[in-house]
Short mmCIF file of C-alpha atoms in Angstrom, two decimals:
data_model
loop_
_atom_site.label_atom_id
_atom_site.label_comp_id
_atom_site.label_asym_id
_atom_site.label_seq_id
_atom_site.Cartn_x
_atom_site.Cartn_y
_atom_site.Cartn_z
CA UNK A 1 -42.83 -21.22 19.81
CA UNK A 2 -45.14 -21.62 16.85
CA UNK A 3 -48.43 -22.72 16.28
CA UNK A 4 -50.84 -23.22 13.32
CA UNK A 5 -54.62 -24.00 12.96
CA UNK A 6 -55.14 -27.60 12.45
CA UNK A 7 -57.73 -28.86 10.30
CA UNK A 8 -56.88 -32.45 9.89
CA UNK A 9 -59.72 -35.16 11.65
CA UNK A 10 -57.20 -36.02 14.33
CA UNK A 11 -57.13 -32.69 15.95
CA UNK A 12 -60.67 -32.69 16.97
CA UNK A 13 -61.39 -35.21 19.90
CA UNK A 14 -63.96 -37.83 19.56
CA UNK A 15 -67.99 -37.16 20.34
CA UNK A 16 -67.56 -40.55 21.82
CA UNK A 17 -64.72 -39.84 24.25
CA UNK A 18 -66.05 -40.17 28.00
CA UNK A 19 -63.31 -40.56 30.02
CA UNK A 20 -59.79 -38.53 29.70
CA UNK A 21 -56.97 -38.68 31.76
CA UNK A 22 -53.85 -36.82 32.35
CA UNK A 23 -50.27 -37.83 32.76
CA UNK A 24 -46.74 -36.29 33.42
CA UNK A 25 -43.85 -37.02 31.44
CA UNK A 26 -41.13 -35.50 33.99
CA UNK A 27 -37.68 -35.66 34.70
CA UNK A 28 -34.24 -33.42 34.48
CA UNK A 29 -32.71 -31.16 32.33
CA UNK A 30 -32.30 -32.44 28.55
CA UNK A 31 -33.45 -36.26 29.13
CA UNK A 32 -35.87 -36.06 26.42
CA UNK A 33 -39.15 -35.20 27.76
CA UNK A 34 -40.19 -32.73 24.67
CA UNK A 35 -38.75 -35.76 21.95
CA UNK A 36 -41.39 -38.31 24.17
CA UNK A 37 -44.43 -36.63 24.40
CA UNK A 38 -43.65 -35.46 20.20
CA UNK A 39 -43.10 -39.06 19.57
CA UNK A 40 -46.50 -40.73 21.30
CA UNK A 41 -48.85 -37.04 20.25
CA UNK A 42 -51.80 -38.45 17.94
CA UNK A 43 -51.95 -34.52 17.34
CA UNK A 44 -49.05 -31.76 16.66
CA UNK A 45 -48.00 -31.17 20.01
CA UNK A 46 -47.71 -27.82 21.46
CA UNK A 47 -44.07 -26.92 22.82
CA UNK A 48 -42.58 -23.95 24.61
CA UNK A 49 -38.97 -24.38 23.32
CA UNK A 50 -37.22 -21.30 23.48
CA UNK A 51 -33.34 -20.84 21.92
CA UNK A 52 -30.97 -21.49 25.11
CA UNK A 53 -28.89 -17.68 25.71
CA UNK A 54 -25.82 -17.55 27.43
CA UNK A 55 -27.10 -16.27 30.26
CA UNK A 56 -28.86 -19.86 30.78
CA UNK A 57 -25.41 -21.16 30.83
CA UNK A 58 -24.83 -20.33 34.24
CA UNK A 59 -27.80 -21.99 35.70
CA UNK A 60 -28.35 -24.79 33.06
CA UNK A 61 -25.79 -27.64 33.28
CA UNK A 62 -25.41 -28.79 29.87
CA UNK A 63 -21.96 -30.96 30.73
CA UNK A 64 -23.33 -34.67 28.52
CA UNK A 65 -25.61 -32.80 26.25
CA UNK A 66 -23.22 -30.23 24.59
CA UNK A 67 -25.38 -30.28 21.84
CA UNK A 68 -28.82 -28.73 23.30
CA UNK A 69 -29.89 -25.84 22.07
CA UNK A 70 -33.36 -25.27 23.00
CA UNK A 71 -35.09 -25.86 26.08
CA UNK A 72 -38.72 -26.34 27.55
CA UNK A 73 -39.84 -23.03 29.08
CA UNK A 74 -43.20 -24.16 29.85
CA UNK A 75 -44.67 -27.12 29.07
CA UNK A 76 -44.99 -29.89 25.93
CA UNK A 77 -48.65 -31.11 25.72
CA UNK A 78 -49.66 -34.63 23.47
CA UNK A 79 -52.68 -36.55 23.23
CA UNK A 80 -53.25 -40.10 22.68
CA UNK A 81 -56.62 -41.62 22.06
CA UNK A 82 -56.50 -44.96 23.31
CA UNK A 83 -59.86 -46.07 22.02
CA UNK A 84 -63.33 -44.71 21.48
CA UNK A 85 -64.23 -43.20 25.46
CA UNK A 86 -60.87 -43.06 26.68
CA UNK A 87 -57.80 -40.36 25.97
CA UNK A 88 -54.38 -39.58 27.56
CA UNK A 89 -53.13 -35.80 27.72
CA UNK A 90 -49.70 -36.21 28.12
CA UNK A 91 -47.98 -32.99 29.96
CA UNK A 92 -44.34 -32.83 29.39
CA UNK A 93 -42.43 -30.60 32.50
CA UNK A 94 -39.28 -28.10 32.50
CA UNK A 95 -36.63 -30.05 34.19
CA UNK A 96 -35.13 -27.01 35.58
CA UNK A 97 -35.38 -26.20 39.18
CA UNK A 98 -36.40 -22.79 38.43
CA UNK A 99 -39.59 -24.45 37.22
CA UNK A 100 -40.69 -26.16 40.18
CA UNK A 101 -43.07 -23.85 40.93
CA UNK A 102 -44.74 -24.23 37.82
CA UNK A 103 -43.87 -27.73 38.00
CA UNK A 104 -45.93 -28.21 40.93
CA UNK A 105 -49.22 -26.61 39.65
CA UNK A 106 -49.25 -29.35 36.45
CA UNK A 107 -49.32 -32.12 39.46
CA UNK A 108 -52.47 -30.70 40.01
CA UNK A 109 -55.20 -33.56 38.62
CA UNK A 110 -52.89 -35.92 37.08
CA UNK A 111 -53.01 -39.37 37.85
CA UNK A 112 -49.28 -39.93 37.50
CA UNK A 113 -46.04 -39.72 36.25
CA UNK A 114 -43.38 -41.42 33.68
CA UNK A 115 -40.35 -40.13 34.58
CA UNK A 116 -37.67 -40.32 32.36
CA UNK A 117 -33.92 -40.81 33.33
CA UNK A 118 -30.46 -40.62 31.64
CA UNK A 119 -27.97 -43.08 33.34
CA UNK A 120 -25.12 -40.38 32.47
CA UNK A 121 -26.72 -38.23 35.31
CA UNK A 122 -29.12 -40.43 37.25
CA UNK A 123 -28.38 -38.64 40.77
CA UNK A 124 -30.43 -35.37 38.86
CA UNK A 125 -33.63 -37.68 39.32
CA UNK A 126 -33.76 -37.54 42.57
CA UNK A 127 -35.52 -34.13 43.47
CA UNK A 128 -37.91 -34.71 40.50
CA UNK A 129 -38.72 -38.34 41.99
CA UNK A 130 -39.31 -36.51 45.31
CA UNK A 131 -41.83 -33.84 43.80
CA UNK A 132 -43.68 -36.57 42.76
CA UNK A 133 -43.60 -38.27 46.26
CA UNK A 134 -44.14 -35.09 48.02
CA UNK A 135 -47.59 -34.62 46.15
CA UNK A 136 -48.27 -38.43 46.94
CA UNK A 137 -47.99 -38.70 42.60
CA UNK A 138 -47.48 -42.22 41.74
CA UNK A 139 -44.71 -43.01 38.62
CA UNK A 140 -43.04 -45.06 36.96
CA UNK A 141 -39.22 -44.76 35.78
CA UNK A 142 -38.08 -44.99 31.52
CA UNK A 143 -34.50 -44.74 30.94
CA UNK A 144 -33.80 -43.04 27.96
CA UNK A 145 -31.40 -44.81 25.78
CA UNK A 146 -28.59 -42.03 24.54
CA UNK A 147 -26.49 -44.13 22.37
CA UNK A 148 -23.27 -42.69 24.36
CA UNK A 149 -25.00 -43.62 27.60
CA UNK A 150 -23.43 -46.24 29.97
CA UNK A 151 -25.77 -49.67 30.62
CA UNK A 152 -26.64 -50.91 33.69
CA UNK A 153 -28.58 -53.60 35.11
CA UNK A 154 -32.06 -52.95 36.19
CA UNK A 155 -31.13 -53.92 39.84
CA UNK A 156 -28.16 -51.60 39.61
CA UNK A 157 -30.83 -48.94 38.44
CA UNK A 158 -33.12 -49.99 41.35
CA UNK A 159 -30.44 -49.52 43.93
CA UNK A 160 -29.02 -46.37 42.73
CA UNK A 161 -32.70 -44.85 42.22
CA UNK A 162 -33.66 -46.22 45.46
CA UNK A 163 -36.92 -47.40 43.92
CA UNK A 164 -39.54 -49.53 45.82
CA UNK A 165 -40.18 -52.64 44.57
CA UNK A 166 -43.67 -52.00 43.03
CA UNK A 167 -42.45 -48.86 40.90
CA UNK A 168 -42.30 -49.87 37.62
CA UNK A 169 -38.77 -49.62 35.62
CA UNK A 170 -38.45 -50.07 32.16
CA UNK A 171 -36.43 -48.68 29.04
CA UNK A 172 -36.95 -46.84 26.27
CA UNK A 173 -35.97 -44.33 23.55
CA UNK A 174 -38.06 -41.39 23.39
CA UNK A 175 -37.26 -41.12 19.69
CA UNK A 176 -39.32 -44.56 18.81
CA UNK A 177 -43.12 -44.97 19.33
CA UNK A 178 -43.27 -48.41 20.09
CA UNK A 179 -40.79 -47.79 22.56
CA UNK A 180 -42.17 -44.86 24.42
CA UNK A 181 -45.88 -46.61 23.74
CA UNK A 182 -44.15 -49.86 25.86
CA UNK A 183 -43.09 -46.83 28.91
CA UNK A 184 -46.31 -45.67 29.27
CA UNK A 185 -48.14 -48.88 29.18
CA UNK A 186 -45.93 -49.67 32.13
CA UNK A 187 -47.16 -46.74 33.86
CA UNK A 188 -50.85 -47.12 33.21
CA UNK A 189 -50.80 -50.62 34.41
CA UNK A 190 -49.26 -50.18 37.44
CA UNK A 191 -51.90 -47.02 37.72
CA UNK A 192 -54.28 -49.67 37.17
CA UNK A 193 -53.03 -51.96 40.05
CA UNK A 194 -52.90 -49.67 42.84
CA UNK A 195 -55.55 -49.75 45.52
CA UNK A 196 -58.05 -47.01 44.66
#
Protein backbone atom coordinates (compact mmCIF):
# COMPACT_ATOMS: atom_id res chain seq x y z
CA UNK A 1 0.00 0.00 0.00
CA UNK A 2 1.42 3.42 -0.76
CA UNK A 3 0.36 6.76 -0.48
CA UNK A 4 1.68 10.29 -1.27
CA UNK A 5 0.55 13.91 -0.43
CA UNK A 6 -1.41 15.30 -3.20
CA UNK A 7 -1.21 18.77 -4.10
CA UNK A 8 -2.90 18.94 -7.40
CA UNK A 9 -6.59 21.17 -7.41
CA UNK A 10 -8.51 17.94 -7.83
CA UNK A 11 -7.66 16.49 -4.53
CA UNK A 12 -9.28 19.12 -2.52
CA UNK A 13 -13.20 18.94 -2.71
CA UNK A 14 -15.19 21.85 -3.78
CA UNK A 15 -16.35 24.88 -1.17
CA UNK A 16 -19.44 24.52 -3.21
CA UNK A 17 -20.13 20.82 -2.70
CA UNK A 18 -23.46 20.36 -0.55
CA UNK A 19 -24.55 17.14 -1.04
CA UNK A 20 -22.20 13.81 -1.14
CA UNK A 21 -23.16 10.46 -1.46
CA UNK A 22 -21.69 7.11 -1.08
CA UNK A 23 -21.74 4.01 -3.18
CA UNK A 24 -20.43 0.33 -3.18
CA UNK A 25 -18.69 -1.15 -5.94
CA UNK A 26 -19.00 -4.97 -4.70
CA UNK A 27 -18.79 -8.27 -5.94
CA UNK A 28 -16.40 -11.61 -5.81
CA UNK A 29 -13.03 -12.43 -5.79
CA UNK A 30 -10.88 -10.83 -8.78
CA UNK A 31 -13.95 -9.33 -10.92
CA UNK A 32 -12.38 -6.05 -11.06
CA UNK A 33 -13.66 -3.96 -8.35
CA UNK A 34 -10.08 -2.17 -7.53
CA UNK A 35 -9.56 -1.59 -11.77
CA UNK A 36 -13.43 0.22 -11.52
CA UNK A 37 -13.31 2.43 -8.82
CA UNK A 38 -9.26 3.39 -10.31
CA UNK A 39 -10.87 3.93 -13.60
CA UNK A 40 -14.02 6.44 -12.58
CA UNK A 41 -11.53 8.23 -9.28
CA UNK A 42 -11.40 12.11 -10.22
CA UNK A 43 -8.56 11.72 -7.45
CA UNK A 44 -5.65 8.95 -6.92
CA UNK A 45 -7.54 6.41 -5.28
CA UNK A 46 -6.49 4.84 -2.14
CA UNK A 47 -6.07 0.88 -2.35
CA UNK A 48 -5.22 -1.82 0.15
CA UNK A 49 -3.63 -4.30 -2.34
CA UNK A 50 -1.43 -6.51 -0.67
CA UNK A 51 0.97 -9.29 -2.73
CA UNK A 52 -1.24 -12.64 -2.68
CA UNK A 53 1.16 -15.50 -0.37
CA UNK A 54 0.70 -18.96 -0.74
CA UNK A 55 -0.94 -19.38 2.16
CA UNK A 56 -3.97 -17.36 0.42
CA UNK A 57 -3.97 -20.12 -2.01
CA UNK A 58 -5.87 -22.33 0.04
CA UNK A 59 -8.72 -20.06 0.75
CA UNK A 60 -8.59 -17.84 -2.44
CA UNK A 61 -9.89 -19.60 -5.59
CA UNK A 62 -7.94 -18.16 -8.29
CA UNK A 63 -9.09 -21.12 -10.99
CA UNK A 64 -10.05 -18.19 -14.32
CA UNK A 65 -7.75 -15.57 -13.03
CA UNK A 66 -4.34 -17.42 -12.89
CA UNK A 67 -2.84 -14.29 -13.36
CA UNK A 68 -3.82 -12.25 -10.00
CA UNK A 69 -1.38 -11.36 -7.94
CA UNK A 70 -2.57 -8.86 -5.58
CA UNK A 71 -5.66 -8.62 -3.78
CA UNK A 72 -7.95 -6.02 -1.89
CA UNK A 73 -7.33 -6.39 1.86
CA UNK A 74 -9.43 -3.58 2.81
CA UNK A 75 -11.02 -1.36 0.80
CA UNK A 76 -10.45 0.88 -2.71
CA UNK A 77 -11.93 4.40 -2.18
CA UNK A 78 -12.66 7.00 -5.53
CA UNK A 79 -14.40 10.12 -5.82
CA UNK A 80 -16.31 11.57 -8.55
CA UNK A 81 -17.60 15.09 -8.57
CA UNK A 82 -20.56 15.10 -10.56
CA UNK A 83 -21.11 18.83 -10.60
CA UNK A 84 -20.71 21.83 -8.35
CA UNK A 85 -22.98 20.52 -4.88
CA UNK A 86 -22.99 17.02 -5.61
CA UNK A 87 -20.05 14.11 -5.21
CA UNK A 88 -19.93 10.27 -5.30
CA UNK A 89 -17.41 8.36 -2.86
CA UNK A 90 -17.13 5.27 -4.45
CA UNK A 91 -16.11 2.30 -1.83
CA UNK A 92 -14.69 -0.65 -3.54
CA UNK A 93 -15.18 -4.16 -1.13
CA UNK A 94 -12.87 -7.40 -0.57
CA UNK A 95 -14.70 -10.08 -2.37
CA UNK A 96 -13.50 -12.61 -0.01
CA UNK A 97 -15.77 -14.17 2.46
CA UNK A 98 -13.35 -13.63 5.14
CA UNK A 99 -14.24 -9.98 4.64
CA UNK A 100 -17.78 -10.00 5.24
CA UNK A 101 -17.50 -8.73 8.38
CA UNK A 102 -15.82 -5.80 7.29
CA UNK A 103 -17.89 -5.94 4.35
CA UNK A 104 -20.89 -5.36 6.28
CA UNK A 105 -19.74 -2.25 8.28
CA UNK A 106 -19.04 -0.23 4.65
CA UNK A 107 -23.02 -0.97 4.03
CA UNK A 108 -23.32 1.25 6.73
CA UNK A 109 -24.71 4.82 5.03
CA UNK A 110 -24.45 3.97 1.50
CA UNK A 111 -27.17 4.43 -0.71
CA UNK A 112 -26.35 1.44 -2.89
CA UNK A 113 -24.49 -0.86 -4.73
CA UNK A 114 -22.97 -1.68 -8.40
CA UNK A 115 -22.11 -4.99 -8.27
CA UNK A 116 -19.90 -6.29 -10.64
CA UNK A 117 -20.02 -9.89 -12.14
CA UNK A 118 -17.79 -12.19 -14.29
CA UNK A 119 -19.97 -14.62 -16.40
CA UNK A 120 -16.97 -17.26 -15.99
CA UNK A 121 -18.15 -17.56 -12.28
CA UNK A 122 -21.55 -15.91 -11.99
CA UNK A 123 -22.90 -18.49 -9.23
CA UNK A 124 -19.96 -16.50 -6.80
CA UNK A 125 -22.51 -13.46 -6.96
CA UNK A 126 -24.89 -14.82 -5.22
CA UNK A 127 -23.89 -14.38 -1.42
CA UNK A 128 -22.61 -10.85 -2.30
CA UNK A 129 -26.15 -10.09 -3.99
CA UNK A 130 -27.66 -11.43 -0.73
CA UNK A 131 -25.50 -9.09 1.64
CA UNK A 132 -26.86 -6.47 -0.15
CA UNK A 133 -30.51 -7.76 0.22
CA UNK A 134 -30.00 -8.72 3.74
CA UNK A 135 -29.15 -4.98 4.65
CA UNK A 136 -32.25 -3.97 2.42
CA UNK A 137 -29.10 -2.21 -0.02
CA UNK A 138 -30.49 -1.56 -3.34
CA UNK A 139 -27.97 -2.42 -6.64
CA UNK A 140 -27.57 -2.72 -9.73
CA UNK A 141 -25.57 -5.58 -11.70
CA UNK A 142 -22.24 -4.61 -14.44
CA UNK A 143 -20.78 -7.52 -16.06
CA UNK A 144 -17.34 -7.14 -16.51
CA UNK A 145 -16.21 -7.90 -19.94
CA UNK A 146 -12.88 -10.35 -19.63
CA UNK A 147 -12.03 -10.79 -23.18
CA UNK A 148 -11.85 -14.77 -22.49
CA UNK A 149 -15.27 -14.53 -20.88
CA UNK A 150 -18.28 -16.43 -22.39
CA UNK A 151 -21.45 -14.00 -23.69
CA UNK A 152 -24.73 -14.37 -22.77
CA UNK A 153 -27.92 -12.77 -23.30
CA UNK A 154 -29.18 -10.36 -20.79
CA UNK A 155 -32.28 -12.62 -20.15
CA UNK A 156 -29.96 -15.56 -19.77
CA UNK A 157 -28.09 -13.24 -17.16
CA UNK A 158 -31.48 -12.35 -15.57
CA UNK A 159 -32.47 -15.93 -15.10
CA UNK A 160 -29.28 -17.26 -13.89
CA UNK A 161 -28.87 -14.12 -11.41
CA UNK A 162 -32.37 -14.47 -10.47
CA UNK A 163 -32.74 -10.70 -10.73
CA UNK A 164 -36.12 -8.85 -10.31
CA UNK A 165 -37.25 -7.10 -13.02
CA UNK A 166 -36.55 -3.51 -11.79
CA UNK A 167 -32.72 -4.23 -10.95
CA UNK A 168 -30.85 -2.69 -13.39
CA UNK A 169 -28.34 -4.93 -15.67
CA UNK A 170 -25.95 -3.56 -17.84
CA UNK A 171 -22.26 -4.20 -19.16
CA UNK A 172 -19.18 -2.88 -18.89
CA UNK A 173 -15.35 -3.02 -18.71
CA UNK A 174 -13.93 -1.71 -15.66
CA UNK A 175 -10.80 -0.80 -17.60
CA UNK A 176 -12.76 2.08 -19.77
CA UNK A 177 -14.33 5.23 -18.21
CA UNK A 178 -17.05 5.71 -20.40
CA UNK A 179 -17.92 2.32 -19.78
CA UNK A 180 -17.84 2.10 -16.06
CA UNK A 181 -19.32 5.99 -16.13
CA UNK A 182 -22.49 4.18 -18.32
CA UNK A 183 -22.64 1.28 -14.98
CA UNK A 184 -22.99 3.70 -12.54
CA UNK A 185 -25.34 5.97 -14.25
CA UNK A 186 -27.50 2.88 -14.36
CA UNK A 187 -27.29 2.59 -10.76
CA UNK A 188 -27.93 6.18 -9.79
CA UNK A 189 -30.98 6.30 -11.90
CA UNK A 190 -32.61 3.50 -10.74
CA UNK A 191 -31.51 5.05 -7.07
CA UNK A 192 -33.32 7.90 -8.35
CA UNK A 193 -36.57 5.98 -9.23
CA UNK A 194 -37.23 4.16 -6.17
CA UNK A 195 -39.93 5.28 -3.80
CA UNK A 196 -38.21 7.29 -1.06
Amino acid sequence: MDSALVSEPAAYLRPTVRISVKLLVVGHFAVGKTTFVGTLSEIRPLHTEEKMTQAGALVDDLSGVPDKTTTTVAMDFGRLTLNDQIVLYLFGAPGQQRFTRLWRDMTQGALGALVLADTRRLDQSFEVMGLLEEHGLPYAVAVNHFPDAPFYADADIREALDLLPETPLVTCDARDARSSTQALIALVEYLQRRPR
